[in-house]
PDB file of C-alpha atoms and ligand atoms in Angstrom:
ATOM      1  CA  UNK A  10       0.780 -35.675 -46.783  1.00  0.00           C
ATOM      2  CA  UNK A  11      -0.016 -33.020 -49.592  1.00  0.00           C
ATOM      3  CA  UNK A  12      -2.770 -30.745 -48.880  1.00  0.00           C
ATOM      4  CA  UNK A  13      -4.525 -28.853 -51.552  1.00  0.00           C
ATOM      5  CA  UNK A  14      -7.044 -25.981 -51.167  1.00  0.00           C
ATOM      6  CA  UNK A  15     -10.943 -27.612 -50.972  1.00  0.00           C
ATOM      7  CA  UNK A  16     -12.195 -26.435 -54.935  1.00  0.00           C
ATOM      8  CA  UNK A  17     -15.559 -26.650 -53.369  1.00  0.00           C
ATOM      9  CA  UNK A  18     -16.782 -28.799 -55.906  1.00  0.00           C
ATOM     10  CA  UNK A  19     -19.484 -30.013 -53.736  1.00  0.00           C
ATOM     11  CA  UNK A  20     -21.835 -26.645 -53.127  1.00  0.00           C
ATOM     12  CA  UNK A  21     -25.228 -26.630 -52.344  1.00  0.00           C
ATOM     13  CA  UNK A  22     -27.525 -23.287 -51.877  1.00  0.00           C
ATOM     14  CA  UNK A  23     -27.808 -23.062 -48.332  1.00  0.00           C
ATOM     15  CA  UNK A  24     -30.409 -20.104 -47.889  1.00  0.00           C
ATOM     16  CA  UNK A  25     -31.524 -17.419 -50.267  1.00  0.00           C
ATOM     17  CA  UNK A  26     -31.658 -13.962 -47.887  1.00  0.00           C
ATOM     18  CA  UNK A  27     -32.709 -10.605 -49.201  1.00  0.00           C
ATOM     19  CA  UNK A  28     -29.238  -9.189 -49.425  1.00  0.00           C
ATOM     20  CA  UNK A  29     -27.534 -12.216 -50.470  1.00  0.00           C
ATOM     21  CA  UNK A  30     -27.289 -16.091 -51.410  1.00  0.00           C
ATOM     22  CA  UNK A  31     -25.367 -18.430 -49.145  1.00  0.00           C
ATOM     23  CA  UNK A  32     -24.125 -21.651 -50.064  1.00  0.00           C
ATOM     24  CA  UNK A  33     -22.487 -24.437 -48.603  1.00  0.00           C
ATOM     25  CA  UNK A  34     -19.495 -26.596 -49.369  1.00  0.00           C
ATOM     26  CA  UNK A  35     -20.153 -30.053 -49.197  1.00  0.00           C
ATOM     27  CA  UNK A  36     -17.219 -31.413 -48.521  1.00  0.00           C
ATOM     28  CA  UNK A  37     -14.939 -28.806 -46.537  1.00  0.00           C
ATOM     29  CA  UNK A  38     -18.491 -27.122 -45.035  1.00  0.00           C
ATOM     30  CA  UNK A  39     -17.554 -24.220 -45.962  1.00  0.00           C
ATOM     31  CA  UNK A  40     -20.321 -20.698 -46.214  1.00  0.00           C
ATOM     32  CA  UNK A  41     -20.105 -18.651 -48.338  1.00  0.00           C
ATOM     33  CA  UNK A  42     -22.020 -15.852 -50.417  1.00  0.00           C
ATOM     34  CA  UNK A  43     -22.483 -15.019 -54.057  1.00  0.00           C
ATOM     35  CA  UNK A  44     -19.880 -12.041 -53.866  1.00  0.00           C
ATOM     36  CA  UNK A  45     -17.219 -15.005 -53.419  1.00  0.00           C
ATOM     37  CA  UNK A  46     -17.902 -16.577 -56.598  1.00  0.00           C
ATOM     38  CA  UNK A  47     -17.159 -12.996 -58.021  1.00  0.00           C
ATOM     39  CA  UNK A  48     -13.446 -12.060 -58.817  1.00  0.00           C
ATOM     40  CA  UNK A  49     -13.056  -8.589 -56.628  1.00  0.00           C
ATOM     41  CA  UNK A  50     -10.157  -6.421 -56.270  1.00  0.00           C
ATOM     42  CA  UNK A  51      -9.306  -6.146 -52.175  1.00  0.00           C
ATOM     43  CA  UNK A  52      -7.394  -3.152 -52.852  1.00  0.00           C
ATOM     44  CA  UNK A  53     -10.457  -1.494 -54.423  1.00  0.00           C
ATOM     45  CA  UNK A  54     -12.361  -2.481 -51.611  1.00  0.00           C
ATOM     46  CA  UNK A  55     -10.340  -1.552 -48.547  1.00  0.00           C
ATOM     47  CA  UNK A  56      -7.756   2.100 -49.642  1.00  0.00           C
ATOM     48  CA  UNK A  57     -10.101   3.693 -47.763  1.00  0.00           C
ATOM     49  CA  UNK A  58     -11.405   1.851 -45.844  1.00  0.00           C
ATOM     50  CA  UNK A  59     -10.161   4.226 -42.832  1.00  0.00           C
ATOM     51  CA  UNK A  60     -11.042   7.991 -43.342  1.00  0.00           C
ATOM     52  CA  UNK A  61      -8.436  10.227 -43.356  1.00  0.00           C
ATOM     53  CA  UNK A  62      -4.795  11.172 -41.978  1.00  0.00           C
ATOM     54  CA  UNK A  63      -5.544  10.244 -38.784  1.00  0.00           C
ATOM     55  CA  UNK A  64      -7.021   6.927 -40.062  1.00  0.00           C
ATOM     56  CA  UNK A  65     -10.471   6.757 -37.998  1.00  0.00           C
ATOM     57  CA  UNK A  66     -13.167   4.808 -38.674  1.00  0.00           C
ATOM     58  CA  UNK A  67     -15.887   6.184 -36.328  1.00  0.00           C
ATOM     59  CA  UNK A  68     -17.001   9.319 -34.148  1.00  0.00           C
ATOM     60  CA  UNK A  69     -17.726  10.284 -30.932  1.00  0.00           C
ATOM     61  CA  UNK A  70     -15.093   9.224 -28.745  1.00  0.00           C
ATOM     62  CA  UNK A  71     -14.791   5.542 -30.221  1.00  0.00           C
ATOM     63  CA  UNK A  72     -11.795   5.742 -31.174  1.00  0.00           C
ATOM     64  CA  UNK A  73     -10.671   6.393 -27.731  1.00  0.00           C
ATOM     65  CA  UNK A  74     -12.587   3.043 -26.831  1.00  0.00           C
ATOM     66  CA  UNK A  75     -11.356   1.066 -29.507  1.00  0.00           C
ATOM     67  CA  UNK A  76      -7.596   1.845 -28.086  1.00  0.00           C
ATOM     68  CA  UNK A  77      -8.837   0.398 -25.097  1.00  0.00           C
ATOM     69  CA  UNK A  78      -9.766  -2.696 -26.700  1.00  0.00           C
ATOM     70  CA  UNK A  79      -6.540  -2.803 -28.886  1.00  0.00           C
ATOM     71  CA  UNK A  80      -4.602  -2.780 -25.454  1.00  0.00           C
ATOM     72  CA  UNK A  81      -7.039  -5.287 -24.060  1.00  0.00           C
ATOM     73  CA  UNK A  82      -6.194  -7.279 -27.440  1.00  0.00           C
ATOM     74  CA  UNK A  83      -2.379  -7.039 -26.439  1.00  0.00           C
ATOM     75  CA  UNK A  84      -2.459  -8.368 -23.088  1.00  0.00           C
ATOM     76  CA  UNK A  85      -5.001 -11.291 -24.413  1.00  0.00           C
ATOM     77  CA  UNK A  86      -1.674 -12.185 -26.595  1.00  0.00           C
ATOM     78  CA  UNK A  87       0.840 -12.118 -24.014  1.00  0.00           C
ATOM     79  CA  UNK A  88      -1.625 -14.316 -21.673  1.00  0.00           C
ATOM     80  CA  UNK A  89      -2.247 -16.643 -24.631  1.00  0.00           C
ATOM     81  CA  UNK A  90       1.665 -17.187 -25.433  1.00  0.00           C
ATOM     82  CA  UNK A  91       3.728 -15.313 -22.818  1.00  0.00           C
ATOM     83  CA  UNK A  92       7.610 -15.850 -23.927  1.00  0.00           C
ATOM     84  CA  UNK A  93       6.396 -15.166 -27.624  1.00  0.00           C
ATOM     85  CA  UNK A  94       8.793 -11.975 -28.700  1.00  0.00           C
ATOM     86  CA  UNK A  95       7.740 -12.042 -32.510  1.00  0.00           C
ATOM     87  CA  UNK A  96       4.421 -11.469 -33.781  1.00  0.00           C
ATOM     88  CA  UNK A  97       2.522 -10.596 -37.228  1.00  0.00           C
ATOM     89  CA  UNK A  98      -0.705  -9.328 -37.388  1.00  0.00           C
ATOM     90  CA  UNK A  99      -2.411  -9.619 -40.938  1.00  0.00           C
ATOM     91  CA  UNK A 100      -5.094  -6.200 -41.359  1.00  0.00           C
ATOM     92  CA  UNK A 101      -3.047  -4.591 -38.502  1.00  0.00           C
ATOM     93  CA  UNK A 102      -5.714  -1.590 -38.568  1.00  0.00           C
ATOM     94  CA  UNK A 103      -3.912   1.579 -37.694  1.00  0.00           C
ATOM     95  CA  UNK A 104      -1.570  -1.336 -35.526  1.00  0.00           C
ATOM     96  CA  UNK A 105      -2.302   0.008 -31.975  1.00  0.00           C
ATOM     97  CA  UNK A 106      -1.869  -3.309 -30.742  1.00  0.00           C
ATOM     98  CA  UNK A 107       1.246  -3.919 -32.406  1.00  0.00           C
ATOM     99  CA  UNK A 108       2.259  -0.356 -30.758  1.00  0.00           C
ATOM    100  CA  UNK A 109       1.237  -1.990 -27.094  1.00  0.00           C
ATOM    101  CA  UNK A 110       2.898  -5.491 -27.826  1.00  0.00           C
ATOM    102  CA  UNK A 111       5.934  -3.630 -28.507  1.00  0.00           C
ATOM    103  CA  UNK A 112       5.562  -1.053 -25.756  1.00  0.00           C
ATOM    104  CA  UNK A 113       4.550  -3.122 -22.766  1.00  0.00           C
ATOM    105  CA  UNK A 114       4.732  -6.864 -23.497  1.00  0.00           C
ATOM    106  CA  UNK A 115       8.872  -6.976 -24.389  1.00  0.00           C
ATOM    107  CA  UNK A 116       7.810  -7.843 -28.484  1.00  0.00           C
ATOM    108  CA  UNK A 117      11.622  -7.397 -30.249  1.00  0.00           C
ATOM    109  CA  UNK A 118       9.529  -7.755 -33.749  1.00  0.00           C
ATOM    110  CA  UNK A 119       5.995  -6.479 -34.371  1.00  0.00           C
ATOM    111  CA  UNK A 120       4.844  -6.655 -38.057  1.00  0.00           C
ATOM    112  CA  UNK A 121       1.487  -6.029 -39.395  1.00  0.00           C
ATOM    113  CA  UNK A 122       0.032  -6.107 -42.696  1.00  0.00           C
ATOM    114  CA  UNK A 123      -2.219  -3.753 -44.079  1.00  0.00           C
ATOM    115  CA  UNK A 124      -3.824  -2.622 -47.440  1.00  0.00           C
ATOM    116  CA  UNK A 125      -5.477   0.571 -46.270  1.00  0.00           C
ATOM    117  CA  UNK A 126      -3.649   3.607 -47.227  1.00  0.00           C
ATOM    118  CA  UNK A 127      -4.445   5.843 -44.697  1.00  0.00           C
ATOM    119  CA  UNK A 128      -4.114   3.209 -41.835  1.00  0.00           C
ATOM    120  CA  UNK A 129      -0.275   2.265 -43.412  1.00  0.00           C
ATOM    121  CA  UNK A 130       0.777   5.954 -43.459  1.00  0.00           C
ATOM    122  CA  UNK A 131      -0.611   6.512 -39.727  1.00  0.00           C
ATOM    123  CA  UNK A 132       0.813   2.958 -38.547  1.00  0.00           C
ATOM    124  CA  UNK A 133       4.384   3.845 -39.713  1.00  0.00           C
ATOM    125  CA  UNK A 134       4.552   7.043 -39.150  1.00  0.00           C
ATOM    126  CA  UNK A 135       3.013   7.706 -36.027  1.00  0.00           C
ATOM    127  CA  UNK A 136       3.509   5.002 -34.140  1.00  0.00           C
ATOM    128  CA  UNK A 137       6.546   3.667 -36.066  1.00  0.00           C
ATOM    129  CA  UNK A 138       5.957   0.044 -36.676  1.00  0.00           C
ATOM    130  CA  UNK A 139       7.035  -2.495 -39.860  1.00  0.00           C
ATOM    131  CA  UNK A 140       4.355  -2.190 -42.130  1.00  0.00           C
ATOM    132  CA  UNK A 141       3.769  -4.021 -45.498  1.00  0.00           C
ATOM    133  CA  UNK A 142       0.782  -2.267 -47.892  1.00  0.00           C
ATOM    134  CA  UNK A 143       0.632  -5.759 -50.205  1.00  0.00           C
ATOM    135  CA  UNK A 144      -1.406  -8.660 -49.544  1.00  0.00           C
ATOM    136  CA  UNK A 145       0.593 -11.960 -47.574  1.00  0.00           C
ATOM    137  CA  UNK A 146      -0.064 -13.885 -50.924  1.00  0.00           C
ATOM    138  CA  UNK A 147       2.808 -11.286 -52.524  1.00  0.00           C
ATOM    139  CA  UNK A 148       4.726 -11.323 -49.497  1.00  0.00           C
ATOM    140  CA  UNK A 149       8.034 -13.527 -48.700  1.00  0.00           C
ATOM    141  CA  UNK A 150       8.893 -14.019 -44.797  1.00  0.00           C
ATOM    142  CA  UNK A 151      11.015 -16.386 -44.194  1.00  0.00           C
ATOM    143  CA  UNK A 152       9.808 -19.891 -42.689  1.00  0.00           C
ATOM    144  CA  UNK A 153       9.494 -19.729 -38.896  1.00  0.00           C
ATOM    145  CA  UNK A 154       9.622 -16.074 -38.781  1.00  0.00           C
ATOM    146  CA  UNK A 155       7.116 -15.806 -36.088  1.00  0.00           C
ATOM    147  CA  UNK A 156       6.193 -16.844 -32.965  1.00  0.00           C
ATOM    148  CA  UNK A 157       2.801 -15.310 -32.902  1.00  0.00           C
ATOM    149  CA  UNK A 158       0.889 -14.470 -36.227  1.00  0.00           C
ATOM    150  CA  UNK A 159      -2.798 -12.978 -35.324  1.00  0.00           C
ATOM    151  CA  UNK A 160      -5.825 -12.283 -37.465  1.00  0.00           C
ATOM    152  CA  UNK A 161      -8.383 -10.564 -36.237  1.00  0.00           C
ATOM    153  CA  UNK A 162     -11.985 -10.306 -37.979  1.00  0.00           C
ATOM    154  CA  UNK A 163      -9.596 -10.685 -41.643  1.00  0.00           C
ATOM    155  CA  UNK A 164     -10.305 -14.219 -42.595  1.00  0.00           C
ATOM    156  CA  UNK A 165     -14.202 -13.930 -43.610  1.00  0.00           C
ATOM    157  CA  UNK A 166     -13.062 -10.982 -46.080  1.00  0.00           C
ATOM    158  CA  UNK A 167     -10.512 -13.220 -48.159  1.00  0.00           C
ATOM    159  CA  UNK A 168     -11.098 -14.873 -51.279  1.00  0.00           C
ATOM    160  CA  UNK A 169      -8.627 -17.963 -50.636  1.00  0.00           C
ATOM    161  CA  UNK A 170      -8.697 -18.477 -46.878  1.00  0.00           C
ATOM    162  CA  UNK A 171      -7.191 -21.513 -46.828  1.00  0.00           C
ATOM    163  CA  UNK A 172      -3.868 -20.774 -48.970  1.00  0.00           C
ATOM    164  CA  UNK A 173      -3.606 -18.197 -46.123  1.00  0.00           C
ATOM    165  CA  UNK A 174      -3.932 -20.603 -43.430  1.00  0.00           C
ATOM    166  CA  UNK A 175      -1.144 -22.901 -45.171  1.00  0.00           C
ATOM    167  CA  UNK A 176       0.966 -20.285 -45.413  1.00  0.00           C
ATOM    168  CA  UNK A 177       0.638 -18.873 -42.195  1.00  0.00           C
ATOM    169  CA  UNK A 178       1.249 -22.088 -40.575  1.00  0.00           C
ATOM    170  CA  UNK A 179       4.691 -22.694 -42.575  1.00  0.00           C
ATOM    171  CA  UNK A 180       5.757 -18.833 -41.296  1.00  0.00           C
ATOM    172  CA  UNK A 181       5.028 -19.587 -37.857  1.00  0.00           C
ATOM    173  CA  UNK A 182       8.025 -20.910 -35.486  1.00  0.00           C
ATOM    174  CA  UNK A 183       8.044 -24.495 -33.842  1.00  0.00           C
ATOM    175  CA  UNK A 184       5.656 -23.956 -30.994  1.00  0.00           C
ATOM    176  CA  UNK A 185       4.328 -20.707 -32.431  1.00  0.00           C
ATOM    177  CA  UNK A 186       0.641 -19.720 -32.059  1.00  0.00           C
ATOM    178  CA  UNK A 187      -1.866 -18.456 -34.375  1.00  0.00           C
ATOM    179  CA  UNK A 188      -4.422 -16.650 -33.049  1.00  0.00           C
ATOM    180  CA  UNK A 189      -7.656 -16.330 -35.226  1.00  0.00           C
ATOM    181  CA  UNK A 190     -10.738 -14.323 -34.322  1.00  0.00           C
ATOM    182  CA  UNK A 191     -13.813 -14.877 -37.344  1.00  0.00           C
ATOM    183  CA  UNK A 192     -17.672 -13.990 -36.740  1.00  0.00           C
ATOM    184  CA  UNK A 193     -19.377 -17.303 -35.890  1.00  0.00           C
ATOM    185  CA  UNK A 194     -21.935 -18.667 -38.304  1.00  0.00           C
ATOM    186  CA  UNK A 195     -23.247 -20.282 -35.612  1.00  0.00           C
ATOM    187  CA  UNK A 196     -24.315 -17.804 -33.586  1.00  0.00           C
ATOM    188  CA  UNK A 197     -27.380 -17.181 -31.519  1.00  0.00           C
ATOM    189  CA  UNK A 198     -28.734 -14.403 -33.206  1.00  0.00           C
ATOM    190  CA  UNK A 199     -27.796 -15.430 -36.344  1.00  0.00           C
ATOM    191  CA  UNK A 200     -30.457 -18.598 -36.070  1.00  0.00           C
ATOM    192  CA  UNK A 201     -33.185 -15.820 -36.199  1.00  0.00           C
ATOM    193  CA  UNK A 202     -31.973 -12.856 -37.680  1.00  0.00           C
ATOM    194  CA  UNK A 203     -31.589 -13.973 -41.146  1.00  0.00           C
ATOM    195  CA  UNK A 204     -30.835 -10.905 -43.766  1.00  0.00           C
ATOM    196  CA  UNK A 205     -30.139  -8.512 -40.824  1.00  0.00           C
ATOM    197  CA  UNK A 206     -27.350 -10.664 -38.858  1.00  0.00           C
ATOM    198  CA  UNK A 207     -24.262  -8.470 -38.969  1.00  0.00           C
ATOM    199  CA  UNK A 208     -22.002 -10.476 -39.399  1.00  0.00           C
ATOM    200  CA  UNK A 209     -23.335 -11.435 -42.913  1.00  0.00           C
ATOM    201  CA  UNK A 210     -22.149  -8.028 -44.478  1.00  0.00           C
ATOM    202  CA  UNK A 211     -22.317  -9.257 -48.039  1.00  0.00           C
ATOM    203  CA  UNK A 212     -19.991  -7.516 -50.414  1.00  0.00           C
ATOM    204  CA  UNK A 213     -17.571  -7.095 -47.237  1.00  0.00           C
ATOM    205  CA  UNK A 214     -17.770 -10.880 -45.551  1.00  0.00           C
ATOM    206  CA  UNK A 215     -16.752 -13.500 -48.123  1.00  0.00           C
ATOM    207  CA  UNK A 216     -16.921 -16.662 -45.877  1.00  0.00           C
ATOM    208  CA  UNK A 217     -18.520 -18.068 -42.729  1.00  0.00           C
ATOM    209  CA  UNK A 218     -16.952 -20.093 -40.324  1.00  0.00           C
ATOM    210  CA  UNK A 219     -19.107 -22.644 -37.730  1.00  0.00           C
ATOM    211  CA  UNK A 220     -16.724 -23.968 -35.042  1.00  0.00           C
ATOM    212  CA  UNK A 221     -16.399 -27.449 -36.454  1.00  0.00           C
ATOM    213  CA  UNK A 222     -15.720 -26.735 -39.741  1.00  0.00           C
ATOM    214  CA  UNK A 223     -13.117 -23.894 -38.660  1.00  0.00           C
ATOM    215  CA  UNK A 224     -11.514 -26.317 -36.139  1.00  0.00           C
ATOM    216  CA  UNK A 225     -10.949 -29.050 -39.187  1.00  0.00           C
ATOM    217  CA  UNK A 226      -9.434 -26.070 -41.737  1.00  0.00           C
ATOM    218  CA  UNK A 227      -6.278 -25.702 -38.527  1.00  0.00           C
ATOM    219  CA  UNK A 228      -6.190 -29.706 -38.321  1.00  0.00           C
ATOM    220  CA  UNK A 229      -5.626 -30.139 -42.159  1.00  0.00           C
ATOM    221  CA  UNK A 230      -2.278 -27.593 -42.030  1.00  0.00           C
ATOM    222  CA  UNK A 231      -1.136 -29.202 -39.215  1.00  0.00           C
ATOM    223  CA  UNK A 232      -2.008 -27.298 -36.286  1.00  0.00           C
ATOM    224  CA  UNK A 233      -3.421 -27.994 -33.391  1.00  0.00           C
ATOM    225  CA  UNK A 234      -6.054 -25.888 -32.778  1.00  0.00           C
ATOM    226  CA  UNK A 235      -8.561 -25.255 -30.079  1.00  0.00           C
ATOM    227  CA  UNK A 236     -11.525 -23.266 -29.611  1.00  0.00           C
ATOM    228  CA  UNK A 237     -10.660 -20.706 -27.188  1.00  0.00           C
ATOM    229  CA  UNK A 238     -14.451 -19.036 -26.571  1.00  0.00           C
ATOM    230  CA  UNK A 239     -17.458 -17.225 -28.255  1.00  0.00           C
ATOM    231  CA  UNK A 240     -17.369 -13.846 -26.507  1.00  0.00           C
ATOM    232  CA  UNK A 241     -15.737 -10.988 -27.259  1.00  0.00           C
ATOM    233  CA  UNK A 242     -16.220  -8.103 -25.144  1.00  0.00           C
ATOM    234  CA  UNK A 243     -15.647  -5.515 -28.036  1.00  0.00           C
ATOM    235  CA  UNK A 244     -17.441  -7.026 -30.667  1.00  0.00           C
ATOM    236  CA  UNK A 245     -20.289  -9.953 -28.780  1.00  0.00           C
ATOM    237  CA  UNK A 246     -22.830  -7.466 -26.956  1.00  0.00           C
ATOM    238  CA  UNK A 247     -22.979  -4.887 -29.977  1.00  0.00           C
ATOM    239  CA  UNK A 248     -22.863  -7.557 -32.420  1.00  0.00           C
ATOM    240  CA  UNK A 249     -26.085  -9.337 -30.999  1.00  0.00           C
ATOM    241  CA  UNK A 250     -27.688  -5.862 -30.351  1.00  0.00           C
ATOM    242  CA  UNK A 251     -27.543  -4.500 -34.055  1.00  0.00           C
ATOM    243  CA  UNK A 252     -28.599  -7.482 -35.618  1.00  0.00           C
ATOM    244  CA  UNK A 253     -31.629  -7.788 -33.443  1.00  0.00           C
ATOM    245  CA  UNK A 254     -32.505  -3.990 -33.367  1.00  0.00           C
ATOM    246  CA  UNK A 255     -31.858  -3.877 -37.506  1.00  0.00           C
ATOM    247  CA  UNK A 256     -34.458  -7.429 -37.501  1.00  0.00           C
ATOM    248  CA  UNK A 257     -37.188  -5.077 -35.316  1.00  0.00           C
ATOM    249  CA  UNK A 258     -36.974  -2.012 -37.700  1.00  0.00           C
ATOM    250  CA  UNK A 259     -36.069  -3.635 -40.861  1.00  0.00           C
ATOM    251  CA  UNK A 260     -32.917  -1.741 -41.334  1.00  0.00           C
ATOM    252  CA  UNK A 261     -29.950  -2.074 -42.343  1.00  0.00           C
ATOM    253  CA  UNK A 262     -27.723  -1.632 -39.523  1.00  0.00           C
ATOM    254  CA  UNK A 263     -28.685   2.103 -38.803  1.00  0.00           C
ATOM    255  CA  UNK A 264     -26.692   2.968 -35.727  1.00  0.00           C
ATOM    256  CA  UNK A 265     -23.637   0.862 -36.965  1.00  0.00           C
ATOM    257  CA  UNK A 266     -23.735   3.281 -40.196  1.00  0.00           C
ATOM    258  CA  UNK A 267     -24.360   6.571 -37.913  1.00  0.00           C
ATOM    259  CA  UNK A 268     -21.198   5.500 -35.799  1.00  0.00           C
ATOM    260  CA  UNK A 269     -19.309   6.060 -38.994  1.00  0.00           C
ATOM    261  CA  UNK A 270     -21.211   8.588 -41.228  1.00  0.00           C
ATOM    262  CA  UNK A 271     -22.763  10.881 -38.212  1.00  0.00           C
ATOM    263  CA  UNK A 272     -25.690  11.717 -40.000  1.00  0.00           C
ATOM    264  CA  UNK A 273     -28.240  13.120 -37.586  1.00  0.00           C
ATOM    265  CA  UNK A 274     -31.899  11.731 -38.684  1.00  0.00           C
ATOM    266  CA  UNK A 275     -34.634  11.763 -36.247  1.00  0.00           C
ATOM    267  CA  UNK A 276     -35.349   8.031 -36.542  1.00  0.00           C
ATOM    268  CA  UNK A 277     -31.848   7.849 -34.702  1.00  0.00           C
ATOM    269  CA  UNK A 278     -33.813   8.406 -31.705  1.00  0.00           C
ATOM    270  CA  UNK A 279     -36.238   5.337 -31.713  1.00  0.00           C
ATOM    271  CA  UNK A 280     -32.524   3.148 -32.974  1.00  0.00           C
ATOM    272  CA  UNK A 281     -30.911   4.625 -29.592  1.00  0.00           C
ATOM    273  CA  UNK A 282     -33.994   3.301 -27.438  1.00  0.00           C
ATOM    274  CA  UNK A 283     -34.259   0.378 -28.504  1.00  0.00           C
ATOM    275  CA  UNK A 284     -30.444  -0.438 -28.475  1.00  0.00           C
ATOM    276  CA  UNK A 285     -30.550   0.451 -24.433  1.00  0.00           C
ATOM    277  CA  UNK A 286     -33.382  -1.615 -24.124  1.00  0.00           C
ATOM    278  CA  UNK A 287     -31.814  -4.912 -25.863  1.00  0.00           C
ATOM    279  CA  UNK A 288     -27.844  -4.173 -25.372  1.00  0.00           C
ATOM    280  CA  UNK A 289     -28.237  -5.260 -21.282  1.00  0.00           C
ATOM    281  CA  UNK A 290     -29.757  -8.689 -22.142  1.00  0.00           C
ATOM    282  CA  UNK A 291     -27.697  -9.410 -25.181  1.00  0.00           C
ATOM    283  CA  UNK A 292     -24.591  -9.021 -22.642  1.00  0.00           C
ATOM    284  CA  UNK A 293     -26.311 -11.182 -20.304  1.00  0.00           C
ATOM    285  CA  UNK A 294     -26.401 -13.949 -22.953  1.00  0.00           C
ATOM    286  CA  UNK A 295     -23.440 -14.066 -24.673  1.00  0.00           C
ATOM    287  CA  UNK A 296     -21.876 -13.454 -21.459  1.00  0.00           C
ATOM    288  CA  UNK A 297     -23.661 -16.945 -20.549  1.00  0.00           C
ATOM    289  CA  UNK A 298     -22.591 -18.259 -24.569  1.00  0.00           C
ATOM    290  CA  UNK A 299     -18.687 -17.434 -23.399  1.00  0.00           C
ATOM    291  CA  UNK A 300     -17.917 -21.046 -23.730  1.00  0.00           C
ATOM    292  CA  UNK A 301     -21.177 -22.591 -25.380  1.00  0.00           C
ATOM    293  CA  UNK A 302     -20.141 -22.634 -29.459  1.00  0.00           C
ATOM    294  CA  UNK A 303     -23.020 -20.042 -29.792  1.00  0.00           C
ATOM    295  CA  UNK A 304     -21.567 -16.962 -29.111  1.00  0.00           C
ATOM    296  CA  UNK A 305     -20.597 -14.104 -31.817  1.00  0.00           C
ATOM    297  CA  UNK A 306     -17.174 -14.912 -32.606  1.00  0.00           C
ATOM    298  CA  UNK A 307     -14.962 -18.010 -32.971  1.00  0.00           C
ATOM    299  CA  UNK A 308     -11.458 -16.936 -30.992  1.00  0.00           C
ATOM    300  CA  UNK A 309      -9.274 -20.222 -32.177  1.00  0.00           C
ATOM    301  CA  UNK A 310      -5.779 -20.839 -31.147  1.00  0.00           C
ATOM    302  CA  UNK A 311      -3.708 -23.031 -32.852  1.00  0.00           C
ATOM    303  CA  UNK A 312      -0.163 -24.180 -32.325  1.00  0.00           C
ATOM    304  CA  UNK A 313       2.154 -25.658 -34.356  1.00  0.00           C
ATOM    305  CA  UNK A 314       3.650 -29.143 -33.407  1.00  0.00           C
ATOM    306  CA  UNK A 315       7.564 -28.292 -32.071  1.00  0.00           C
ATOM    307  CA  UNK A 316       8.827 -31.097 -34.580  1.00  0.00           C
ATOM    308  CA  UNK A 317       7.722 -28.024 -37.095  1.00  0.00           C
ATOM    309  CA  UNK A 318       6.782 -30.280 -39.886  1.00  0.00           C
ATOM    310  CA  UNK A 319       3.367 -27.973 -39.910  1.00  0.00           C
ATOM    311  CA  UNK A 320       2.810 -26.262 -43.556  1.00  0.00           C
TER     312      UNK A 320
HETATM  313 ZN1  LIG B  15     -14.973 -27.119 -49.510  1.00  0.00          ZN
END
């Protein structure tokens, strides 16, 4: 069976928001914004994504928290497929997750793909990792080269998600797992926050996935996919809280940008107050929605059949 990526020939306007217009493909169900229709150069967008030689993205000790989350991610991968020994992480950030998998979970090969220059340098020089600084589609890996391929919050940035999935499926070893997390377009906050939903991120995010349509994509390329859950300890609570605070104040993710830019303004006091107010209920709601399909992320684990015909 030969699969070709959907050409999205049957597209309709889904909603016109203040910061972007959303379209939906009537054939495959993919939702995308107007930036998806333009030609963009990923190198231009992401080369400076990480700040400097330490490749930080955030201030105020948040980096230490992120490292803890990367360890948790490594542990999660271990629990999903304990016997795995090789991994490719597409969009590997600074590489902490790969570093932990090698150091603590017996991985013999931990490779990453990353195009942000500072992050590449950091993971190669400081963590000693095998990092490729080109787009996956320009790279050659052997068929069946990896037990696990992971992609955390990357697929929604890509121009050709289906071509990626097809290639990733072929690179998986028989029985191997593709582990992908993306924002959930069906999330509870997306339903009412309109243009203030944090996952919208027009300019960086090109496509939006909802559970059923996402599962179909994996099945199309011969993988047996399961939606593991829609809760992320790292993303969900903040994602909901920021979307709600932005909606209440009519601002463009003020606190999220403050954490990256660290420029103090008096308005920050109001934003912090609102965050303190909405964070506990957001955590609770996301926890209740753990397996519901309405949480803030989709974490999918897709297995390649042992007969190895996928891709
Ligand atoms: Zn389509």
